[in-house]
Coordinates of C-alpha atoms in Angstrom, one line a residue:
Chain A
M1 CA -194.7 119.1 -2.0
N2 CA -197.5 118.6 0.5
L3 CA -196.2 116.4 3.3
D4 CA -199.2 114.1 3.3
L5 CA -198.4 113.3 -0.3
A6 CA -194.8 112.7 0.6
L7 CA -196.1 110.4 3.3
M8 CA -198.1 108.5 0.8
L9 CA -195.1 107.9 -1.5
D10 CA -193.0 107.0 1.5
L11 CA -195.6 104.4 2.7
L12 CA -195.8 102.9 -0.8
G13 CA -192.0 102.7 -0.9
C14 CA -192.1 100.9 2.5
F15 CA -194.6 98.4 1.2
F16 CA -192.7 97.6 -2.0
F17 CA -189.4 97.1 0.0
A18 CA -191.3 95.1 2.6
V19 CA -192.6 92.8 -0.1
S20 CA -189.1 92.3 -1.4
G21 CA -188.0 91.4 2.1
C22 CA -190.9 88.9 2.6
L23 CA -190.2 87.3 -0.7
L24 CA -186.6 86.8 0.2
A25 CA -187.8 85.3 3.5
V26 CA -189.8 82.8 1.5
R27 CA -186.8 81.9 -0.7
K28 CA -184.6 81.5 2.4
G29 CA -187.1 79.3 4.1
F30 CA -187.9 81.6 7.0
D31 CA -191.1 81.4 8.9
L32 CA -194.0 83.9 9.0
V33 CA -192.5 85.9 11.9
G34 CA -189.2 86.0 10.1
S35 CA -191.0 87.3 7.1
V36 CA -192.6 90.1 9.0
L37 CA -189.2 91.0 10.6
L38 CA -187.2 90.9 7.3
G39 CA -190.0 92.9 5.7
S40 CA -189.8 95.5 8.5
L41 CA -186.1 95.6 8.3
V42 CA -186.1 96.3 4.6
G43 CA -189.3 98.5 4.5
L44 CA -188.4 100.6 7.6
G45 CA -184.6 100.3 7.8
G46 CA -183.7 102.8 5.1
G47 CA -186.1 105.4 6.4
V48 CA -185.0 104.9 10.1
L49 CA -181.4 105.4 9.0
R50 CA -182.5 108.5 7.1
D51 CA -184.3 109.9 10.1
L52 CA -181.4 109.1 12.5
I53 CA -179.1 111.0 10.2
L54 CA -181.5 114.0 9.9
N55 CA -181.5 113.9 13.7
A56 CA -185.0 115.4 14.1
G57 CA -186.7 113.4 16.8
P58 CA -187.6 109.7 16.8
P59 CA -187.9 108.1 13.3
A60 CA -191.2 108.3 11.5
A61 CA -191.5 104.5 11.6
F62 CA -191.7 104.6 15.4
S63 CA -193.7 107.8 15.9
N64 CA -196.4 107.0 13.2
P65 CA -198.0 103.5 13.6
L66 CA -199.2 103.6 10.0
Y67 CA -195.7 102.6 9.0
L68 CA -196.1 99.3 10.7
A69 CA -199.0 98.4 8.5
A70 CA -196.7 98.1 5.4
P71 CA -194.6 95.1 6.5
L72 CA -197.6 93.4 8.1
L73 CA -199.6 93.8 4.9
A74 CA -196.6 92.7 2.8
A75 CA -196.1 89.5 4.9
V76 CA -199.8 88.6 4.6
V77 CA -199.9 89.3 0.8
V78 CA -196.7 87.2 0.2
Y79 CA -198.1 84.4 2.5
F80 CA -201.2 84.0 0.4
V81 CA -200.0 84.8 -3.1
V82 CA -196.5 83.5 -3.6
G83 CA -196.3 80.2 -5.5
G84 CA -192.8 79.2 -6.3
V85 CA -189.1 80.0 -5.5
K86 CA -188.2 80.9 -9.1
R87 CA -190.9 83.5 -9.4
A88 CA -190.1 84.8 -5.9
N89 CA -186.5 85.4 -7.0
R90 CA -187.6 87.6 -9.9
L91 CA -190.3 89.4 -7.9
V92 CA -187.8 90.3 -5.2
L93 CA -185.9 92.4 -7.8
T94 CA -189.1 94.0 -9.2
F95 CA -190.5 95.1 -5.8
D96 CA -187.1 96.2 -4.8
A97 CA -187.0 98.4 -7.8
G98 CA -190.3 100.0 -6.8
G99 CA -189.0 100.7 -3.3
L100 CA -185.7 102.1 -4.7
A101 CA -187.6 104.4 -7.0
L102 CA -189.8 105.9 -4.3
F103 CA -187.2 106.1 -1.6
C104 CA -184.6 108.1 -3.6
V105 CA -187.3 110.7 -4.1
T106 CA -188.7 110.9 -0.6
G107 CA -185.3 110.7 1.0
A108 CA -184.0 113.7 -1.0
L109 CA -187.2 115.6 -0.2
K110 CA -187.0 114.9 3.5
A111 CA -183.4 116.0 3.6
L112 CA -184.2 119.3 1.7
D113 CA -187.2 120.0 4.0
A114 CA -184.8 119.5 7.0
G115 CA -182.6 122.3 5.6
M116 CA -179.7 120.2 4.2
N117 CA -177.7 121.3 1.2
A118 CA -178.1 119.8 -2.3
A119 CA -175.1 117.4 -2.1
A120 CA -176.3 116.1 1.3
A121 CA -179.9 115.7 0.0
I122 CA -178.8 113.7 -3.0
L123 CA -176.5 111.5 -0.8
L124 CA -179.3 110.9 1.7
G125 CA -181.7 110.1 -1.0
V126 CA -179.3 107.4 -2.3
T127 CA -178.6 106.2 1.2
T128 CA -182.3 105.8 2.0
A129 CA -182.9 104.0 -1.3
V130 CA -180.0 101.5 -1.1
G131 CA -179.9 101.2 2.7
G132 CA -182.9 99.0 3.2
G133 CA -181.8 96.6 0.4
I134 CA -178.3 96.4 1.9
L135 CA -179.8 95.6 5.3
R136 CA -182.0 92.9 3.7
D137 CA -179.2 91.2 1.9
V138 CA -176.6 91.4 4.7
T139 CA -179.1 90.0 7.1
A140 CA -180.0 87.1 4.8
N141 CA -176.2 86.5 4.5
Q142 CA -175.7 87.4 0.8
V143 CA -173.7 90.1 -0.9
P144 CA -176.1 93.1 -1.4
S145 CA -177.5 93.4 -5.0
V146 CA -176.3 97.0 -5.1
F147 CA -172.8 95.5 -5.5
D148 CA -173.9 93.1 -8.3
P149 CA -171.8 94.2 -11.3
K150 CA -174.1 92.5 -13.8
T151 CA -176.8 95.3 -13.6
M152 CA -177.0 99.0 -12.6
Y153 CA -178.6 99.6 -9.2
A154 CA -177.3 102.8 -7.6
I155 CA -177.1 104.9 -10.7
P156 CA -180.9 105.1 -11.2
A157 CA -181.3 106.0 -7.5
L158 CA -178.6 108.7 -7.9
L159 CA -180.4 110.1 -11.0
G160 CA -183.7 110.1 -9.1
S161 CA -182.3 111.9 -6.1
A162 CA -180.6 114.5 -8.3
L163 CA -183.8 115.0 -10.3
A164 CA -186.0 115.4 -7.2
T165 CA -183.4 117.8 -5.7
G166 CA -183.4 119.8 -8.9
L167 CA -187.2 120.0 -9.0
W168 CA -187.3 121.0 -5.4
Y169 CA -184.9 123.9 -6.0
L170 CA -187.1 125.0 -9.0
G171 CA -190.2 124.8 -6.8
W172 CA -191.6 122.2 -9.2
L173 CA -191.7 119.2 -6.9
N174 CA -195.2 118.0 -6.3
L175 CA -197.1 114.7 -6.2
A176 CA -197.2 114.5 -10.0
T177 CA -193.5 115.3 -10.7
G178 CA -192.4 113.2 -7.7
T179 CA -194.4 110.2 -9.0
I180 CA -193.0 110.8 -12.5
S181 CA -189.4 110.9 -11.1
A182 CA -190.0 107.6 -9.3
L183 CA -191.5 106.0 -12.4
L184 CA -188.4 107.1 -14.4
V185 CA -186.1 105.5 -11.8
F186 CA -188.2 102.3 -11.8
T187 CA -188.2 102.1 -15.6
L188 CA -184.4 102.7 -15.7
R189 CA -183.8 100.0 -13.1
M190 CA -186.0 97.5 -14.9
L191 CA -184.4 98.2 -18.2
A192 CA -181.0 97.8 -16.6
L193 CA -182.1 94.4 -15.3
K194 CA -183.6 93.3 -18.6
F195 CA -180.7 94.4 -20.9
R196 CA -178.0 93.9 -18.2
W197 CA -176.6 97.4 -18.5
Q198 CA -173.3 97.4 -16.8
A199 CA -171.1 100.1 -15.2
P200 CA -167.3 99.7 -15.7
L201 CA -165.6 97.5 -13.2
A202 CA -163.8 98.9 -10.1
A203 CA -160.3 98.5 -11.7
R204 CA -159.4 99.6 -15.2
S205 CA -158.8 97.0 -18.0
W206 CA -159.6 94.0 -16.0
A207 CA -161.1 90.7 -16.9
R208 CA -164.6 90.6 -15.4
P209 CA -164.2 88.2 -12.5
R210 CA -166.9 85.9 -11.4
F211 CA -169.2 87.5 -8.9
R212 CA -170.8 85.2 -6.3
R213 CA -173.8 86.2 -4.2
G214 CA -173.2 83.5 -1.5
Chain B
M1 CA -190.8 101.4 37.8
N2 CA -187.8 103.0 39.6
L3 CA -185.2 103.8 37.0
D4 CA -182.4 102.3 39.1
L5 CA -184.2 99.0 39.0
A6 CA -184.7 99.4 35.3
L7 CA -181.0 100.0 35.1
M8 CA -180.3 96.7 37.0
L9 CA -182.5 94.6 34.6
D10 CA -180.9 96.4 31.7
L11 CA -177.3 95.7 32.9
L12 CA -178.2 92.0 33.6
G13 CA -179.6 91.8 30.0
C14 CA -176.4 93.3 28.7
F15 CA -174.4 90.7 30.6
F16 CA -176.5 87.8 29.3
F17 CA -176.3 89.0 25.7
A18 CA -172.5 89.7 26.1
V19 CA -172.0 86.1 27.3
S20 CA -173.8 84.8 24.2
G21 CA -171.5 86.9 22.1
C22 CA -168.3 85.8 23.9
L23 CA -169.4 82.1 23.6
L24 CA -170.0 82.6 19.8
A25 CA -166.5 84.1 19.7
V26 CA -165.1 80.9 21.2
R27 CA -167.0 78.8 18.7
K28 CA -165.8 80.8 15.8
G29 CA -162.1 80.8 17.0
F30 CA -161.8 84.5 17.7
D31 CA -159.2 85.8 20.2
L32 CA -159.8 87.4 23.6
V33 CA -160.1 90.9 22.1
G34 CA -162.5 89.7 19.5
S35 CA -164.5 88.1 22.3
V36 CA -164.7 91.4 24.2
L37 CA -165.7 93.2 21.0
L38 CA -168.4 90.7 19.9
G39 CA -169.7 90.7 23.5
S40 CA -169.9 94.5 23.5
L41 CA -171.6 94.5 20.1
V42 CA -174.3 92.0 21.3
G43 CA -174.6 93.3 24.8
L44 CA -174.6 97.0 24.0
G45 CA -175.8 97.0 20.3
G46 CA -179.5 96.6 20.9
G47 CA -179.5 99.2 23.7
V48 CA -177.5 101.7 21.6
L49 CA -179.9 101.2 18.7
R50 CA -182.8 101.8 21.1
D51 CA -181.3 105.0 22.5
L52 CA -180.4 106.3 19.0
I53 CA -184.1 105.8 18.0
L54 CA -185.3 107.5 21.2
N55 CA -183.0 110.4 20.3
A56 CA -182.5 111.6 23.9
G57 CA -178.8 112.3 24.1
P58 CA -175.9 109.9 23.8
P59 CA -176.7 106.2 24.4
A60 CA -176.6 105.0 28.0
A61 CA -173.8 102.6 27.1
F62 CA -171.6 105.6 26.3
S63 CA -172.7 108.0 29.1
N64 CA -172.6 105.4 31.9
P65 CA -169.3 103.5 32.2
L66 CA -171.0 100.7 34.2
Y67 CA -172.3 99.3 30.9
L68 CA -168.8 98.6 29.8
A69 CA -168.3 96.2 32.8
A70 CA -170.9 93.8 31.3
P71 CA -168.9 92.7 28.2
L72 CA -165.6 92.8 30.0
L73 CA -166.9 90.5 32.8
A74 CA -168.6 88.3 30.2
A75 CA -165.3 87.8 28.3
V76 CA -163.4 86.9 31.5
V77 CA -166.1 84.5 32.7
V78 CA -166.2 82.8 29.3
Y79 CA -162.4 82.7 29.1
F80 CA -162.1 80.8 32.3
V81 CA -165.2 78.7 32.3
V82 CA -166.0 77.4 28.8
G83 CA -164.9 73.8 28.1
G84 CA -166.0 72.7 24.7
V85 CA -167.5 73.8 21.5
K86 CA -170.7 71.6 21.7
R87 CA -171.5 73.0 25.1
A88 CA -170.7 76.5 23.9
N89 CA -173.2 76.2 21.1
R90 CA -176.1 75.2 23.4
L91 CA -175.1 77.9 26.0
V92 CA -175.2 80.6 23.3
L93 CA -178.9 80.0 22.9
T94 CA -179.6 79.9 26.7
F95 CA -177.8 83.2 27.5
D96 CA -179.3 84.7 24.3
A97 CA -182.7 83.8 25.7
G98 CA -181.9 85.6 29.0
G99 CA -180.9 88.8 27.2
L100 CA -184.0 88.6 25.0
A101 CA -186.3 88.3 28.0
L102 CA -184.8 91.2 29.8
F103 CA -184.4 93.6 26.9
C104 CA -187.9 93.3 25.6
V105 CA -189.1 94.5 29.0
T106 CA -186.5 97.3 29.5
G107 CA -186.8 98.4 25.8
A108 CA -190.6 98.9 26.1
L109 CA -190.2 100.6 29.5
K110 CA -187.6 103.1 28.2
A111 CA -189.8 103.9 25.2
L112 CA -192.9 104.5 27.4
D113 CA -190.8 106.7 29.8
A114 CA -189.7 108.7 26.7
G115 CA -193.3 109.4 25.9
M116 CA -193.8 107.0 22.9
N117 CA -197.2 105.5 22.1
A118 CA -198.0 101.8 22.9
A119 CA -197.4 100.5 19.4
A120 CA -194.0 102.2 19.2
A121 CA -193.1 101.0 22.7
I122 CA -193.9 97.4 21.7
L123 CA -192.0 97.7 18.5
L124 CA -189.0 99.3 20.2
G125 CA -189.0 96.5 22.9
V126 CA -188.8 93.9 20.1
T127 CA -186.2 95.9 18.2
T128 CA -184.0 96.1 21.4
A129 CA -184.4 92.5 22.2
V130 CA -183.7 91.0 18.7
G131 CA -181.3 93.8 17.6
G132 CA -178.2 92.7 19.5
G133 CA -178.6 89.1 18.4
I134 CA -179.0 90.1 14.7
L135 CA -175.8 92.2 15.0
R136 CA -174.0 89.2 16.6
D137 CA -175.0 86.7 13.9
V138 CA -174.5 89.1 11.0
T139 CA -171.0 90.0 12.2
A140 CA -170.1 86.4 12.7
N141 CA -171.4 85.8 9.2
Q142 CA -174.3 83.5 9.8
V143 CA -178.1 83.9 9.3
P144 CA -179.5 85.5 12.5
S145 CA -181.2 82.9 14.8
V146 CA -184.3 85.1 14.8
F147 CA -184.9 83.9 11.3
D148 CA -184.4 80.2 12.1
P149 CA -187.8 78.6 11.3
K150 CA -187.2 75.6 13.6
T151 CA -188.0 77.5 16.8
M152 CA -189.9 80.6 17.9
Y153 CA -187.7 83.6 18.8
A154 CA -189.5 86.9 18.1
I155 CA -192.9 85.8 19.4
P156 CA -191.8 85.5 23.1
A157 CA -190.2 89.0 22.8
L158 CA -193.4 90.4 21.3
L159 CA -195.5 89.0 24.1
G160 CA -193.0 90.3 26.7
S161 CA -193.0 93.8 25.2
A162 CA -196.8 93.8 25.0
L163 CA -197.1 92.5 28.6
A164 CA -194.7 95.2 30.0
T165 CA -196.5 97.9 28.0
G166 CA -199.9 96.7 29.4
L167 CA -198.5 96.6 33.0
W168 CA -197.1 100.1 32.5
Y169 CA -200.4 101.5 31.4
L170 CA -202.1 99.9 34.4
G171 CA -199.4 101.4 36.7
W172 CA -198.5 97.9 37.8
L173 CA -195.0 97.8 36.3
N174 CA -192.3 97.4 39.1
L175 CA -189.2 95.3 39.7
A176 CA -191.3 92.3 40.7
T177 CA -193.7 92.3 37.7
G178 CA -190.9 93.3 35.4
T179 CA -188.8 90.4 36.5
I180 CA -191.8 88.0 36.3
S181 CA -192.5 89.2 32.7
A182 CA -188.9 88.6 31.8
L183 CA -189.0 85.1 33.4
L184 CA -192.1 84.3 31.4
V185 CA -190.4 85.3 28.1
F186 CA -187.3 83.3 29.1
T187 CA -189.4 80.2 29.9
L188 CA -191.4 80.5 26.7
R189 CA -188.2 80.8 24.6
M190 CA -186.6 77.8 26.3
L191 CA -189.7 75.7 25.9
A192 CA -189.9 76.7 22.2
L193 CA -186.2 75.6 21.8
K194 CA -186.8 72.3 23.6
F195 CA -190.1 71.3 21.9
R196 CA -189.2 73.0 18.6
W197 CA -192.4 75.1 18.5
Q198 CA -192.7 76.4 15.0
A199 CA -194.5 79.3 13.4
P200 CA -196.0 78.8 10.0
L201 CA -193.6 79.3 7.1
A202 CA -193.6 82.6 5.1
A203 CA -195.6 81.2 2.2
R204 CA -198.8 79.1 2.5
S205 CA -198.9 75.4 1.7
W206 CA -195.2 75.0 1.0
A207 CA -192.8 72.2 1.7
R208 CA -190.5 73.3 4.5
P209 CA -187.2 74.0 2.7
R210 CA -183.9 73.3 4.2
F211 CA -182.6 76.2 6.3
R212 CA -178.9 76.7 6.4
R213 CA -177.1 78.9 9.0
G214 CA -173.9 79.4 7.0
Chain C
M1 CA -156.3 120.8 19.0
N2 CA -157.5 123.2 16.3
L3 CA -160.7 121.8 14.8
D4 CA -159.5 122.4 11.2
L5 CA -156.5 120.2 11.9
A6 CA -158.8 117.6 13.4
L7 CA -160.8 117.8 10.2
M8 CA -157.7 117.3 8.1
L9 CA -156.8 114.1 10.0
D10 CA -160.4 113.0 9.8
L11 CA -160.5 113.5 6.0
L12 CA -157.2 111.7 5.6
G13 CA -158.6 108.8 7.6
C14 CA -161.7 108.7 5.5
F15 CA -159.6 108.6 2.4
F16 CA -157.4 105.7 3.7
F17 CA -160.5 103.7 4.7
A18 CA -162.2 104.5 1.4
V19 CA -159.2 103.2 -0.5
S20 CA -159.4 99.9 1.5
G21 CA -163.1 99.7 0.6
C22 CA -162.5 100.3 -3.1
L23 CA -159.7 97.8 -3.1
L24 CA -161.9 95.1 -1.6
A25 CA -164.5 96.1 -4.2
V26 CA -161.9 95.3 -6.9
R27 CA -161.1 91.9 -5.3
K28 CA -164.8 91.0 -5.0
G29 CA -165.5 91.9 -8.7
F30 CA -167.8 94.9 -8.0
D31 CA -168.3 97.6 -10.6
L32 CA -167.1 101.2 -10.3
V33 CA -170.4 102.4 -8.6
G34 CA -170.1 99.6 -6.1
S35 CA -166.5 100.7 -5.5
V36 CA -167.7 104.2 -4.7
L37 CA -170.4 102.9 -2.5
L38 CA -168.2 100.4 -0.5
G39 CA -165.6 103.2 -0.3
S40 CA -168.2 105.5 1.1
L41 CA -169.5 102.9 3.6
V42 CA -166.1 102.3 5.0
G43 CA -164.7 105.8 4.8
L44 CA -167.8 107.5 6.1
G45 CA -169.5 104.7 8.1
G46 CA -167.4 104.8 11.2
G47 CA -167.7 108.6 11.4
V48 CA -171.4 108.6 10.8
L49 CA -171.9 106.1 13.6
R50 CA -169.7 108.2 15.9
D51 CA -171.7 111.4 15.1
L52 CA -175.0 109.5 15.6
I53 CA -173.8 108.4 19.0
L54 CA -172.6 111.9 19.9
N55 CA -176.1 113.1 18.9
A56 CA -175.0 116.6 18.0
G57 CA -176.9 117.3 14.7
P58 CA -176.5 115.6 11.3
P59 CA -173.2 113.7 10.9
A60 CA -170.3 115.6 9.5
A61 CA -170.3 113.4 6.3
F62 CA -173.7 114.8 5.4
S63 CA -173.3 118.4 6.5
N64 CA -169.8 118.9 5.0
P65 CA -169.6 118.1 1.2
L66 CA -165.8 117.8 1.5
Y67 CA -166.3 114.3 3.1
L68 CA -167.8 113.1 -0.2
A69 CA -164.5 113.9 -2.0
A70 CA -162.7 111.1 -0.1
P71 CA -164.5 108.0 -1.4
L72 CA -164.8 109.6 -5.0
L73 CA -161.1 110.3 -5.1
A74 CA -160.4 106.8 -3.6
A75 CA -162.5 105.1 -6.3
V76 CA -160.7 107.0 -9.1
V77 CA -157.2 106.3 -7.7
V78 CA -158.0 102.6 -7.3
Y79 CA -159.6 102.4 -10.8
F80 CA -156.5 103.8 -12.5
V81 CA -153.7 102.3 -10.3
V82 CA -154.6 98.8 -9.1
G83 CA -153.0 96.0 -11.1
G84 CA -153.7 92.7 -9.5
V85 CA -155.8 90.8 -7.0
K86 CA -152.9 89.6 -4.8
R87 CA -151.5 93.1 -4.4
A88 CA -155.0 94.4 -3.8
N89 CA -155.4 92.0 -0.9
R90 CA -152.3 93.2 0.8
L91 CA -153.0 96.9 0.1
V92 CA -156.5 96.5 1.7
L93 CA -154.8 95.8 5.0
T94 CA -152.3 98.6 4.7
F95 CA -154.8 101.3 3.9
D96 CA -157.1 99.9 6.5
A97 CA -154.3 100.3 9.1
G98 CA -153.9 104.0 8.1
G99 CA -157.6 104.6 8.6
L100 CA -157.6 102.8 11.9
A101 CA -154.7 104.9 13.1
L102 CA -156.3 108.2 12.3
F103 CA -159.9 107.4 13.3
C104 CA -159.0 106.2 16.8
V105 CA -157.4 109.6 17.5
T106 CA -160.1 111.8 15.9
G107 CA -162.9 109.7 17.3
A108 CA -161.6 110.1 20.9
L109 CA -161.0 113.8 20.3
K110 CA -164.5 114.5 19.0
A111 CA -166.0 112.6 21.9
L112 CA -163.9 114.7 24.4
D113 CA -164.8 118.0 22.6
A114 CA -168.5 116.9 22.9
G115 CA -168.1 116.7 26.7
M116 CA -167.9 112.9 27.2
N117 CA -165.9 111.3 30.0
A118 CA -162.6 109.5 29.4
A119 CA -164.0 105.9 29.3
A120 CA -166.7 106.9 26.8
A121 CA -164.1 108.8 24.6
I122 CA -161.8 105.8 24.5
L123 CA -164.7 103.5 23.6
L124 CA -166.0 105.9 20.9
G125 CA -162.5 106.2 19.5
V126 CA -162.3 102.4 19.2
T127 CA -165.9 102.2 17.8
T128 CA -165.1 104.8 15.1
A129 CA -161.8 103.1 14.2
V130 CA -163.2 99.5 13.9
G131 CA -166.7 100.5 12.8
G132 CA -166.0 101.3 9.2
G133 CA -164.0 98.1 8.7
I134 CA -166.7 95.9 10.3
L135 CA -169.3 97.5 7.9
R136 CA -166.9 96.9 5.0
D137 CA -166.4 93.2 5.7
V138 CA -170.0 92.5 6.8
T139 CA -171.3 94.0 3.6
A140 CA -168.8 92.1 1.4
N141 CA -170.0 89.0 3.3
Q142 CA -166.8 88.0 5.1
V143 CA -166.0 87.8 8.8
P144 CA -164.5 91.2 9.9
S145 CA -160.7 91.3 10.1
V146 CA -161.1 92.8 13.6
F147 CA -162.0 89.2 14.6
D148 CA -159.1 87.5 12.8
P149 CA -157.2 85.9 15.7
K150 CA -154.0 85.7 13.5
T151 CA -153.1 89.4 14.1
M152 CA -153.9 92.1 16.6
Y153 CA -156.3 94.8 15.3
A154 CA -158.3 96.4 18.1
I155 CA -155.4 96.6 20.6
P156 CA -153.5 99.3 18.6
A157 CA -156.7 101.3 18.2
L158 CA -157.4 101.0 21.9
L159 CA -153.9 102.2 22.8
G160 CA -154.2 105.1 20.3
S161 CA -157.6 106.2 21.7
A162 CA -156.2 106.0 25.3
L163 CA -153.1 107.9 24.3
A164 CA -155.1 110.7 22.6
T165 CA -157.4 110.9 25.5
G166 CA -154.5 111.2 27.9
L167 CA -152.8 113.9 25.8
W168 CA -156.1 115.8 25.7
Y169 CA -156.5 115.8 29.4
L170 CA -152.9 117.0 29.8
G171 CA -153.6 119.8 27.2
W172 CA -150.9 118.4 24.9
L173 CA -153.0 117.2 22.1
N174 CA -152.2 119.2 18.9
L175 CA -151.6 118.4 15.2
A176 CA -148.0 117.1 15.9
T177 CA -148.9 114.9 18.9
G178 CA -152.1 113.7 17.2
T179 CA -150.2 112.7 14.1
I180 CA -147.5 111.0 16.2
S181 CA -150.2 109.0 18.0
A182 CA -151.6 108.0 14.7
L183 CA -148.2 107.0 13.3
L184 CA -147.6 104.9 16.5
V185 CA -150.9 103.0 16.0
F186 CA -150.1 102.5 12.3
T187 CA -146.6 101.1 13.1
L188 CA -148.0 98.8 15.8
R189 CA -150.7 97.5 13.5
M190 CA -148.2 96.9 10.6
L191 CA -145.8 95.2 12.9
A192 CA -148.6 93.0 14.3
L193 CA -149.4 92.1 10.7
K194 CA -145.8 91.3 9.7
F195 CA -144.9 89.3 12.8
R196 CA -148.4 87.9 13.4
W197 CA -148.6 89.1 17.0
Q198 CA -151.5 87.3 18.5
A199 CA -153.8 87.9 21.5
P200 CA -154.8 84.9 23.6
L201 CA -157.9 83.0 22.3
A202 CA -161.3 83.6 23.7
A203 CA -161.3 80.4 25.8
R204 CA -158.4 79.3 28.0
S205 CA -156.1 76.4 27.1
W206 CA -157.7 75.6 23.8
A207 CA -156.3 74.4 20.6
R208 CA -156.3 77.2 18.1
P209 CA -159.2 76.3 15.7
R210 CA -159.1 77.1 12.1
F211 CA -160.5 80.5 11.4
R212 CA -162.3 81.0 8.0
R213 CA -163.0 84.4 6.5
G214 CA -165.8 83.2 4.2

């Protein structure tokens, strides 16, 4: 896949995650600067972690100023558009799903381009995709949504990373197939949210205990 | 700026941040070892993150044993001096402001010396300055003070990083101007605390919701 | 010490820490995927942090697929074996002690093999040993057990790192002495838990305040 196209998907993922961060900032009562910071942490955090692990020079978010535009734009959009806390809560999950879908693809791609093996690429794709969201929720002092047992979160990202890795090995990964993979992941995640698809609990034959975010 | 002088400002910043960590350890009822650890996390965390991002060998905190002196000294000073929780609470913010002021200057300087562009240097200065405090508050299980909408926190750091970057490009950055920049940031932050200067909230025309640390 | 033997101790440490993560996932009501993720974060997190700081190529957990087996195996074992929350709570601490004991030894060893000085090796051993547990507890939204003033946690790790570093300098560090060092650390930590050995609090002559995990 052309790297400029990978950059485009990556920037779009940053923007989606940044919006989810800014929306959470609204819900938590942070100010505009906190909104930019939480947006940056979520939008850029997963990618910075990915680039630190790849160990190939300073992370893209620091060497390419374009990346800074994503959280700034997200904070401005959220500032002018958002109308209510209820809606914000639902939108966090939607934009988060968009970031998740794009990052699992670009994360796997970057790892493969850096010469990692397939298992590492899939793992790094999932790490990139769930990393930003974990940073967001830990910083805002709530249990990360990736651990919410009421809906699937990591499984769509895992499938997306594996799909992108498979396509890369077949030489079929390009902007079209990459975008389709991301759309599949997004659809899967939204369906999991809507129909509350659940994975089995962490211990066999257990009553489902109450899960609290706080 | 002479690197030894940069080292001096950096060590002083480590010490200030470490004291803020040890004071929070007192307030949270941690033991002396927890005090050293939280002091290390806050004092060294921002700088380690900065050096990981610069990707130029192991972080200074690990290659130069002098850095370890800062949290050890901080824990000892706090152990013998601190008298009450109320006072501790206020002192956390004061020492935190000192660390913030020094780290936004040394962070930007280190990034520029490593060949980064101006936007990246300013971003890395802010990251270094707010990073340690975020680690401290997340570890102690409270929402980071950088997100507290009741006072400005990141804006002084942003101004300090931008000022240091500007001085560096003009060739005017030395120990005197670096220290003056840090003093300006410190003063700004303390005034923001005293007069409760506020940035606009993250969403337009909203009632200011209650913000809870816990 | 032969590197393959170091790898064995490291993998065993990963497994122990991963089990502690999966057990906490059970206690918190996460699902099976959350269990794998929290197990990975705890089992691999400390080591990834160590390898990022050593700055010698991508972390072992990403370049060697064997590391992924540890959290997967841990999640399966916990899924089939665990029977109750009370027991889970106690087991978390036991497996955590196993991981702590092995990681302080392998962390120091890896740092020394990478050419770091003694102080840095001891610090990195402690960082590796306590890092995964801090990530686990912060992610599950509770104050890390390393800060619990009711029992010693970091001191055994510090002694283990120092012991391994001393043995390495004497040329006596091999699988036998490395394993004995780890067993000593494990025993010390379990005794500290059983007899509630306490370090002095972070401020002198203070009433011991209540410490809350939540």
